[in-house]
PDB file of C-alpha atoms in Angstrom:
ATOM      1  CA  MET A 264       0.011   0.053   0.009  1.00 52.00           C
ATOM      2  CA  ILE A 265       1.236   3.483  -0.867  1.00 56.00           C
ATOM      3  CA  GLN A 266       1.832   5.778   2.152  1.00 64.00           C
ATOM      4  CA  ILE A 267       0.707   9.372   1.510  1.00 66.00           C
ATOM      5  CA  HIS A 268       2.316  12.120   3.526  1.00 73.00           C
ATOM      6  CA  GLU A 269       0.117  14.512   5.405  1.00 84.00           C
ATOM      7  CA  PRO A 270      -0.016  17.927   3.736  1.00 84.00           C
ATOM      8  CA  LYS A 271       1.429  20.961   5.494  1.00 86.00           C
ATOM      9  CA  SER A 272      -0.905  23.471   3.982  1.00 85.00           C
ATOM     10  CA  PRO A 273      -4.105  23.623   1.893  1.00 87.00           C
ATOM     11  CA  TRP A 274      -4.182  22.823  -1.782  1.00 82.00           C
ATOM     12  CA  GLU A 275      -1.272  20.309  -1.694  1.00 85.00           C
ATOM     13  CA  ILE A 276      -3.108  17.030  -1.884  1.00 86.00           C
ATOM     14  CA  PHE A 277      -6.602  16.321  -3.330  1.00 84.00           C
ATOM     15  CA  HIS A 278      -8.749  13.240  -3.581  1.00 85.00           C
ATOM     16  CA  LYS A 279     -11.218  13.098  -6.445  1.00 85.00           C
ATOM     17  CA  ASP A 280     -14.205  11.066  -7.469  1.00 85.00           C
ATOM     18  CA  TRP A 281     -17.054  11.232  -9.928  1.00 83.00           C
ATOM     19  CA  VAL A 282     -20.758  11.493  -9.251  1.00 82.00           C
ATOM     20  CA  LYS A 283     -22.452  10.380 -12.503  1.00 77.00           C
ATOM     21  CA  ALA A 284     -25.881   9.205 -11.472  1.00 70.00           C
ATOM     22  CA  LEU A 285     -27.671  12.469 -11.838  1.00 68.00           C
ATOM     23  CA  LEU A 286     -31.256  12.799 -12.991  1.00 64.00           C
ATOM     24  CA  PRO A 287     -31.437  13.505 -16.756  1.00 66.00           C
ATOM     25  CA  GLY A 288     -32.189  17.076 -17.620  1.00 63.00           C
ATOM     26  CA  GLU A 289     -32.083  19.008 -20.772  1.00 62.00           C
ATOM     27  CA  ASP A 290     -29.766  17.857 -23.556  1.00 60.00           C
ATOM     28  CA  LYS A 291     -27.157  20.517 -22.764  1.00 68.00           C
ATOM     29  CA  SER A 292     -27.421  20.297 -18.960  1.00 78.00           C
ATOM     30  CA  TYR A 293     -24.617  18.849 -16.868  1.00 83.00           C
ATOM     31  CA  ASN A 294     -25.148  15.239 -15.988  1.00 85.00           C
ATOM     32  CA  ALA A 295     -22.014  14.553 -13.783  1.00 86.00           C
ATOM     33  CA  PHE A 296     -19.756  16.293 -11.467  1.00 88.00           C
ATOM     34  CA  LEU A 297     -16.348  15.791 -10.010  1.00 89.00           C
ATOM     35  CA  VAL A 298     -15.716  16.105  -6.323  1.00 91.00           C
ATOM     36  CA  LEU A 299     -12.226  17.283  -5.335  1.00 89.00           C
ATOM     37  CA  VAL A 300     -11.521  17.158  -1.543  1.00 91.00           C
ATOM     38  CA  ASP A 301      -8.522  18.982  -0.167  1.00 90.00           C
ATOM     39  CA  ARG A 302      -6.766  16.540   2.192  1.00 90.00           C
ATOM     40  CA  TYR A 303      -5.550  19.289   4.543  1.00 92.00           C
ATOM     41  CA  SER A 304      -8.820  21.274   5.162  1.00 92.00           C
ATOM     42  CA  LYS A 305     -11.280  18.616   4.043  1.00 93.00           C
ATOM     43  CA  THR A 306     -12.901  21.253   1.915  1.00 92.00           C
ATOM     44  CA  PRO A 307     -14.817  19.908  -1.112  1.00 93.00           C
ATOM     45  CA  THR A 308     -15.042  21.468  -4.584  1.00 91.00           C
ATOM     46  CA  PHE A 309     -17.692  20.439  -7.048  1.00 93.00           C
ATOM     47  CA  LEU A 310     -17.118  20.892 -10.740  1.00 92.00           C
ATOM     48  CA  GLN A 311     -19.870  20.233 -13.350  1.00 90.00           C
ATOM     49  CA  PHE A 312     -19.328  18.071 -16.394  1.00 90.00           C
ATOM     50  CA  HIS A 313     -21.015  16.029 -19.022  1.00 86.00           C
ATOM     51  CA  LYS A 314     -20.534  12.190 -18.827  1.00 83.00           C
ATOM     52  CA  ASP A 315     -19.094  12.219 -22.388  1.00 86.00           C
ATOM     53  CA  ASP A 316     -16.418  14.913 -21.766  1.00 89.00           C
ATOM     54  CA  THR A 317     -13.010  13.847 -22.944  1.00 89.00           C
ATOM     55  CA  ALA A 318      -9.824  13.815 -20.802  1.00 87.00           C
ATOM     56  CA  MET A 319      -8.866  17.189 -22.577  1.00 91.00           C
ATOM     57  CA  ASP A 320     -12.308  18.668 -21.723  1.00 91.00           C
ATOM     58  CA  ILE A 321     -11.876  17.658 -18.047  1.00 89.00           C
ATOM     59  CA  ALA A 322      -8.297  18.959 -17.927  1.00 88.00           C
ATOM     60  CA  ILE A 323      -9.306  22.405 -19.292  1.00 90.00           C
ATOM     61  CA  ILE A 324     -12.227  22.678 -16.861  1.00 89.00           C
ATOM     62  CA  ILE A 325     -10.138  21.667 -13.832  1.00 86.00           C
ATOM     63  CA  TRP A 326      -7.495  24.269 -14.924  1.00 86.00           C
ATOM     64  CA  ASN A 327     -10.046  27.066 -15.553  1.00 89.00           C
ATOM     65  CA  LYS A 328     -12.513  26.546 -12.729  1.00 88.00           C
ATOM     66  CA  PHE A 329     -10.120  25.145  -9.983  1.00 85.00           C
ATOM     67  CA  ILE A 330      -6.376  25.392 -10.316  1.00 83.00           C
ATOM     68  CA  SER A 331      -6.381  28.984 -11.629  1.00 80.00           C
ATOM     69  CA  HIS A 332      -8.338  30.039  -8.460  1.00 80.00           C
ATOM     70  CA  THR A 333      -6.361  28.067  -5.869  1.00 78.00           C
ATOM     71  CA  SER A 334      -2.826  26.798  -6.717  1.00 74.00           C
ATOM     72  CA  LEU A 335      -1.246  23.810  -8.346  1.00 77.00           C
ATOM     73  CA  PHE A 336      -1.467  20.828  -6.155  1.00 80.00           C
ATOM     74  CA  GLN A 337       1.426  18.430  -5.446  1.00 82.00           C
ATOM     75  CA  ASN A 338      -0.579  15.221  -5.560  1.00 85.00           C
ATOM     76  CA  ILE A 339      -4.046  14.122  -6.564  1.00 82.00           C
ATOM     77  CA  MET A 340      -5.454  10.761  -5.491  1.00 84.00           C
ATOM     78  CA  SER A 341      -7.735   9.132  -8.062  1.00 82.00           C
ATOM     79  CA  ASP A 342      -9.540   6.004  -8.756  1.00 81.00           C
ATOM     80  CA  ARG A 343      -8.533   4.223 -11.950  1.00 80.00           C
ATOM     81  CA  ASP A 344     -10.894   6.053 -14.179  1.00 81.00           C
ATOM     82  CA  PRO A 345      -9.707   5.782 -17.816  1.00 82.00           C
ATOM     83  CA  LYS A 346     -10.017   9.552 -18.243  1.00 80.00           C
ATOM     84  CA  PHE A 347      -7.367  10.030 -15.535  1.00 80.00           C
ATOM     85  CA  THR A 348      -5.059   7.194 -16.565  1.00 82.00           C
ATOM     86  CA  SER A 349      -4.687   8.548 -20.182  1.00 85.00           C
ATOM     87  CA  ALA A 350      -1.444   9.721 -21.683  1.00 88.00           C
ATOM     88  CA  LEU A 351      -2.753  13.267 -21.546  1.00 87.00           C
ATOM     89  CA  TRP A 352      -2.936  13.268 -17.689  1.00 83.00           C
ATOM     90  CA  THR A 353       0.412  11.489 -17.403  1.00 85.00           C
ATOM     91  CA  ASN A 354       2.023  14.144 -19.605  1.00 87.00           C
ATOM     92  CA  LEU A 355       0.361  17.040 -17.662  1.00 86.00           C
ATOM     93  CA  HIS A 356       1.645  15.679 -14.328  1.00 84.00           C
ATOM     94  CA  ASN A 357       5.149  15.208 -15.829  1.00 86.00           C
ATOM     95  CA  LEU A 358       4.981  18.858 -17.179  1.00 86.00           C
ATOM     96  CA  PHE A 359       3.874  20.403 -13.944  1.00 85.00           C
ATOM     97  CA  GLY A 360       6.045  18.212 -11.692  1.00 86.00           C
ATOM     98  CA  THR A 361       2.975  16.923  -9.748  1.00 85.00           C
ATOM     99  CA  LYS A 362       1.994  13.368  -8.904  1.00 84.00           C
ATOM    100  CA  LEU A 363      -1.055  11.290  -9.766  1.00 82.00           C
ATOM    101  CA  SER A 364      -1.610   8.525  -7.244  1.00 83.00           C
ATOM    102  CA  PHE A 365      -4.191   5.754  -7.751  1.00 80.00           C
ATOM    103  CA  SER A 366      -6.272   4.180  -5.109  1.00 78.00           C
ATOM    104  CA  THR A 367      -6.676   0.435  -4.928  1.00 73.00           C
ATOM    105  CA  SER A 368      -9.364  -1.229  -6.860  1.00 64.00           C
ATOM    106  CA  TYR A 369     -12.734  -1.801  -5.121  1.00 59.00           C
ATOM    107  CA  HIS A 370     -13.084  -5.325  -3.925  1.00 44.00           C
ATOM    108  CA  PRO A 371     -16.643  -6.077  -2.679  1.00 43.00           C
TER     109      PRO A 371
END
């Protein structure tokens, strides 16, 4: 199991997960959101998406709606969602010097 250090200040480490089981709305309405939780303060942030958004769409929204208003995190904990295991996200984390850590698979 990977040991994650405790952050010393807000905005260092985030956990993320999707909520995709929203009631259907209009065709252009958002039907999913991403929950980002700051490990230090336990503060949640909710970002609206569409279920069919690409990894690039998600990266742009996270940058514009979250990182540009806070700061660049050091580590983000994620499940193994294909949109976050893509080459795009690997390259972004390498570019910014941040780390993407994956949680273990769910075993019922």
